[in-house]
């Protein structure tokens, strides 16, 4: 029986139910879940704003989840293939907001895009909280 390692990536800022569900569904696809948490600088590059919680805090939150076996800081989107090889991942899981964007790593592992949980996002939460004044 082979031990299947799943890897996924994200910012996971202002942790919410969409985050926990994608991590639970990713974990269910294998025996071990590794999570690359986007560096603060990568979040600025990707989303045009710094995260609310810094990378050390986000790593601490994600590593406390029982479905997560290992965490590391993702410094660059271009290093995906290197991270996959380094962590011995058999499957890359991404939310379907990234559908098709990481098919280029398909030579080193399987790539699965999972549907997002509707009606919740970090951006939406930040806007909602700001509107409370
Ligand atoms: N995710 C999800 N369902 C949601 C929100 C996020 O499945 N409603 C997934 C994403 O597809 C990704 C992971 O959670 O695989 C981390 O997403 P992230 O970009 O950190 O969260 P968002 O809420 O999408 O953040 P933002 O609004 O800043 O884009």
mmCIF file of C-alpha atoms and ligand atoms in Angstrom:
data_model
loop_
_atom_site.group_PDB
_atom_site.id
_atom_site.type_symbol
_atom_site.label_atom_id
_atom_site.label_comp_id
_atom_site.label_asym_id
_atom_site.label_seq_id
_atom_site.Cartn_x
_atom_site.Cartn_y
_atom_site.Cartn_z
ATOM 1 C CA UNK A 1 0.000 0.000 0.000
ATOM 2 C CA UNK A 2 1.456 3.321 -1.019
ATOM 3 C CA UNK A 3 1.371 6.345 1.260
ATOM 4 C CA UNK A 4 -0.276 9.137 -0.722
ATOM 5 C CA UNK A 5 0.915 12.682 0.013
ATOM 6 C CA UNK A 6 -1.358 15.583 -0.890
ATOM 7 C CA UNK A 7 -0.060 19.144 -1.177
ATOM 8 C CA UNK A 8 -2.040 22.369 -1.341
ATOM 9 C CA UNK A 9 -1.277 26.080 -1.225
ATOM 10 C CA UNK A 10 -3.013 29.266 -0.148
ATOM 11 C CA UNK A 11 -2.867 32.420 1.928
ATOM 12 C CA UNK A 12 -5.525 31.293 4.424
ATOM 13 C CA UNK A 13 -5.809 34.833 5.818
ATOM 14 C CA UNK A 14 -8.725 35.579 8.195
ATOM 15 C CA UNK A 15 -9.369 31.834 8.444
ATOM 16 C CA UNK A 16 -12.938 30.850 7.461
ATOM 17 C CA UNK A 17 -15.150 27.829 6.715
ATOM 18 C CA UNK A 18 -14.166 27.727 3.006
ATOM 19 C CA UNK A 19 -10.567 27.231 4.147
ATOM 20 C CA UNK A 20 -11.306 24.413 6.581
ATOM 21 C CA UNK A 21 -13.477 22.606 4.001
ATOM 22 C CA UNK A 22 -10.884 22.729 1.223
ATOM 23 C CA UNK A 23 -8.243 21.410 3.655
ATOM 24 C CA UNK A 24 -10.537 18.607 4.855
ATOM 25 C CA UNK A 25 -11.368 17.607 1.270
ATOM 26 C CA UNK A 26 -7.695 17.771 0.277
ATOM 27 C CA UNK A 27 -6.724 15.573 3.261
ATOM 28 C CA UNK A 28 -9.377 13.018 2.282
ATOM 29 C CA UNK A 29 -7.600 12.478 -1.068
ATOM 30 C CA UNK A 30 -4.540 10.939 0.594
ATOM 31 C CA UNK A 31 -2.765 9.847 3.778
ATOM 32 C CA UNK A 32 -0.720 12.956 4.523
ATOM 33 C CA UNK A 33 -1.492 16.649 3.906
ATOM 34 C CA UNK A 34 1.247 19.250 3.372
ATOM 35 C CA UNK A 35 0.221 22.923 3.131
ATOM 36 C CA UNK A 36 2.260 25.714 1.558
ATOM 37 C CA UNK A 37 1.181 28.962 3.201
ATOM 38 C CA UNK A 38 1.831 32.012 1.027
ATOM 39 C CA UNK A 39 4.510 34.384 2.297
ATOM 40 C CA UNK A 40 3.400 37.929 3.157
ATOM 41 C CA UNK A 41 5.337 39.268 0.140
ATOM 42 C CA UNK A 42 3.710 36.708 -2.193
ATOM 43 C CA UNK A 43 0.281 37.784 -0.961
ATOM 44 C CA UNK A 44 1.080 41.393 -1.833
ATOM 45 C CA UNK A 45 2.170 40.281 -5.323
ATOM 46 C CA UNK A 46 -0.880 38.015 -5.792
ATOM 47 C CA UNK A 47 -3.668 40.078 -4.230
ATOM 48 C CA UNK A 48 -2.293 43.613 -4.087
ATOM 49 C CA UNK A 49 -2.539 43.924 -0.295
ATOM 50 C CA UNK A 50 -0.706 42.648 2.767
ATOM 51 C CA UNK A 51 -2.524 39.950 4.723
ATOM 52 C CA UNK A 52 -4.344 40.818 7.970
ATOM 53 C CA UNK A 53 -2.470 38.039 9.792
ATOM 54 C CA UNK A 54 1.239 37.702 9.079
ATOM 55 C CA UNK A 55 2.802 34.493 7.768
ATOM 56 C CA UNK A 56 3.947 33.270 11.197
ATOM 57 C CA UNK A 57 0.410 33.637 12.560
ATOM 58 C CA UNK A 58 -1.134 31.969 9.485
ATOM 59 C CA UNK A 59 1.364 29.076 9.718
ATOM 60 C CA UNK A 60 0.508 28.664 13.411
ATOM 61 C CA UNK A 61 -3.234 28.474 12.636
ATOM 62 C CA UNK A 62 -2.880 25.994 9.745
ATOM 63 C CA UNK A 63 -0.418 23.752 11.599
ATOM 64 C CA UNK A 64 -2.871 23.469 14.526
ATOM 65 C CA UNK A 65 -5.519 21.773 12.337
ATOM 66 C CA UNK A 66 -5.835 18.027 12.826
ATOM 67 C CA UNK A 67 -6.060 17.316 9.071
ATOM 68 C CA UNK A 68 -2.724 19.060 8.426
ATOM 69 C CA UNK A 69 0.531 17.106 8.833
ATOM 70 C CA UNK A 70 3.115 19.642 7.709
ATOM 71 C CA UNK A 71 3.312 23.341 6.783
ATOM 72 C CA UNK A 72 5.898 25.492 5.066
ATOM 73 C CA UNK A 73 6.129 29.018 3.625
ATOM 74 C CA UNK A 74 5.437 29.342 -0.116
ATOM 75 C CA UNK A 75 7.726 32.101 -1.391
ATOM 76 C CA UNK A 76 6.846 31.986 -5.106
ATOM 77 C CA UNK A 77 4.131 30.555 -7.387
ATOM 78 C CA UNK A 78 6.832 29.589 -9.892
ATOM 79 C CA UNK A 79 8.427 27.207 -7.361
ATOM 80 C CA UNK A 80 5.334 24.935 -7.249
ATOM 81 C CA UNK A 81 7.066 22.064 -9.026
ATOM 82 C CA UNK A 82 10.113 22.271 -6.705
ATOM 83 C CA UNK A 83 7.887 22.259 -3.597
ATOM 84 C CA UNK A 84 5.951 19.252 -4.918
ATOM 85 C CA UNK A 85 9.152 17.277 -5.510
ATOM 86 C CA UNK A 86 10.757 18.406 -2.227
ATOM 87 C CA UNK A 87 7.734 17.223 -0.208
ATOM 88 C CA UNK A 88 7.248 14.027 -2.216
ATOM 89 C CA UNK A 89 3.666 14.978 -3.115
ATOM 90 C CA UNK A 90 1.578 12.666 -5.299
ATOM 91 C CA UNK A 91 -1.360 15.055 -5.694
ATOM 92 C CA UNK A 92 -1.623 18.850 -5.946
ATOM 93 C CA UNK A 93 -4.996 20.183 -4.792
ATOM 94 C CA UNK A 94 -6.123 23.722 -5.604
ATOM 95 C CA UNK A 95 -9.464 25.514 -5.390
ATOM 96 C CA UNK A 96 -11.174 25.888 -8.756
ATOM 97 C CA UNK A 97 -10.471 29.645 -8.735
ATOM 98 C CA UNK A 98 -7.090 28.348 -10.012
ATOM 99 C CA UNK A 99 -8.595 25.869 -12.551
ATOM 100 C CA UNK A 100 -6.128 25.108 -15.344
ATOM 101 C CA UNK A 101 -3.422 27.401 -13.883
ATOM 102 C CA UNK A 102 -1.229 24.613 -12.506
ATOM 103 C CA UNK A 103 -1.665 21.943 -15.174
ATOM 104 C CA UNK A 104 2.050 22.549 -15.971
ATOM 105 C CA UNK A 105 3.054 20.466 -12.917
ATOM 106 C CA UNK A 106 1.059 17.490 -14.257
ATOM 107 C CA UNK A 107 4.317 15.761 -15.242
ATOM 108 C CA UNK A 108 5.373 15.379 -11.584
ATOM 109 C CA UNK A 109 2.023 14.738 -9.851
ATOM 110 C CA UNK A 110 -1.729 14.486 -10.289
ATOM 111 C CA UNK A 111 -3.528 17.882 -10.247
ATOM 112 C CA UNK A 112 -7.023 18.204 -8.725
ATOM 113 C CA UNK A 113 -9.136 21.388 -8.602
ATOM 114 C CA UNK A 114 -11.855 21.383 -5.939
ATOM 115 C CA UNK A 115 -14.982 23.557 -6.107
ATOM 116 C CA UNK A 116 -14.911 26.554 -3.761
ATOM 117 C CA UNK A 117 -17.374 26.890 -0.902
ATOM 118 C CA UNK A 118 -19.912 29.475 -2.118
ATOM 119 C CA UNK A 119 -20.452 32.912 -0.546
ATOM 120 C CA UNK A 120 -17.373 33.209 1.673
ATOM 121 C CA UNK A 121 -13.949 34.732 1.037
ATOM 122 C CA UNK A 122 -11.266 36.596 2.943
ATOM 123 C CA UNK A 123 -11.835 39.647 0.730
ATOM 124 C CA UNK A 124 -15.587 39.544 1.431
ATOM 125 C CA UNK A 125 -14.971 39.212 5.176
ATOM 126 C CA UNK A 126 -12.551 42.161 5.244
ATOM 127 C CA UNK A 127 -15.107 44.292 3.348
ATOM 128 C CA UNK A 128 -17.921 43.153 5.624
ATOM 129 C CA UNK A 129 -15.972 43.918 8.801
ATOM 130 C CA UNK A 130 -14.897 47.325 7.424
ATOM 131 C CA UNK A 131 -18.548 48.180 6.660
ATOM 132 C CA UNK A 132 -19.482 47.631 10.307
ATOM 133 C CA UNK A 133 -17.614 50.887 10.957
HETATM 134 N N1 LIG B 1 -11.276 28.418 -0.820
HETATM 135 C C1 LIG B 1 -12.451 27.649 -0.958
HETATM 136 N N2 LIG B 1 -13.673 28.230 -0.773
HETATM 137 C C2 LIG B 1 -13.755 29.550 -0.460
HETATM 138 C C3 LIG B 1 -12.594 30.338 -0.296
HETATM 139 C C4 LIG B 1 -11.338 29.731 -0.497
HETATM 140 O O1 LIG B 1 -12.389 26.462 -1.267
HETATM 141 N N3 LIG B 1 -14.961 30.080 -0.304
HETATM 142 C C5 LIG B 1 -9.979 27.791 -1.047
HETATM 143 C C6 LIG B 1 -9.233 28.391 -2.234
HETATM 144 O O2 LIG B 1 -9.724 27.855 -3.450
HETATM 145 C C7 LIG B 1 -7.815 27.974 -1.929
HETATM 146 C C8 LIG B 1 -7.759 28.021 -0.380
HETATM 147 O O3 LIG B 1 -9.134 28.011 0.064
HETATM 148 O O4 LIG B 1 -7.606 26.625 -2.351
HETATM 149 C C9 LIG B 1 -7.051 29.277 0.111
HETATM 150 O O5 LIG B 1 -7.695 30.372 -0.487
HETATM 151 P P1 LIG B 1 -7.348 31.879 -0.191
HETATM 152 O O6 LIG B 1 -7.056 32.576 -1.472
HETATM 153 O O7 LIG B 1 -6.375 31.984 0.890
HETATM 154 O O8 LIG B 1 -8.788 32.391 0.392
HETATM 155 P P2 LIG B 1 -9.880 33.369 -0.207
HETATM 156 O O9 LIG B 1 -11.006 33.430 0.778
HETATM 157 O O10 LIG B 1 -10.225 32.985 -1.617
HETATM 158 O O11 LIG B 1 -9.087 34.755 -0.180
HETATM 159 P P3 LIG B 1 -9.261 36.108 -1.017
HETATM 160 O O12 LIG B 1 -10.644 36.611 -0.835
HETATM 161 O O13 LIG B 1 -8.219 36.996 -0.408
HETATM 162 O O14 LIG B 1 -8.940 35.780 -2.470
#
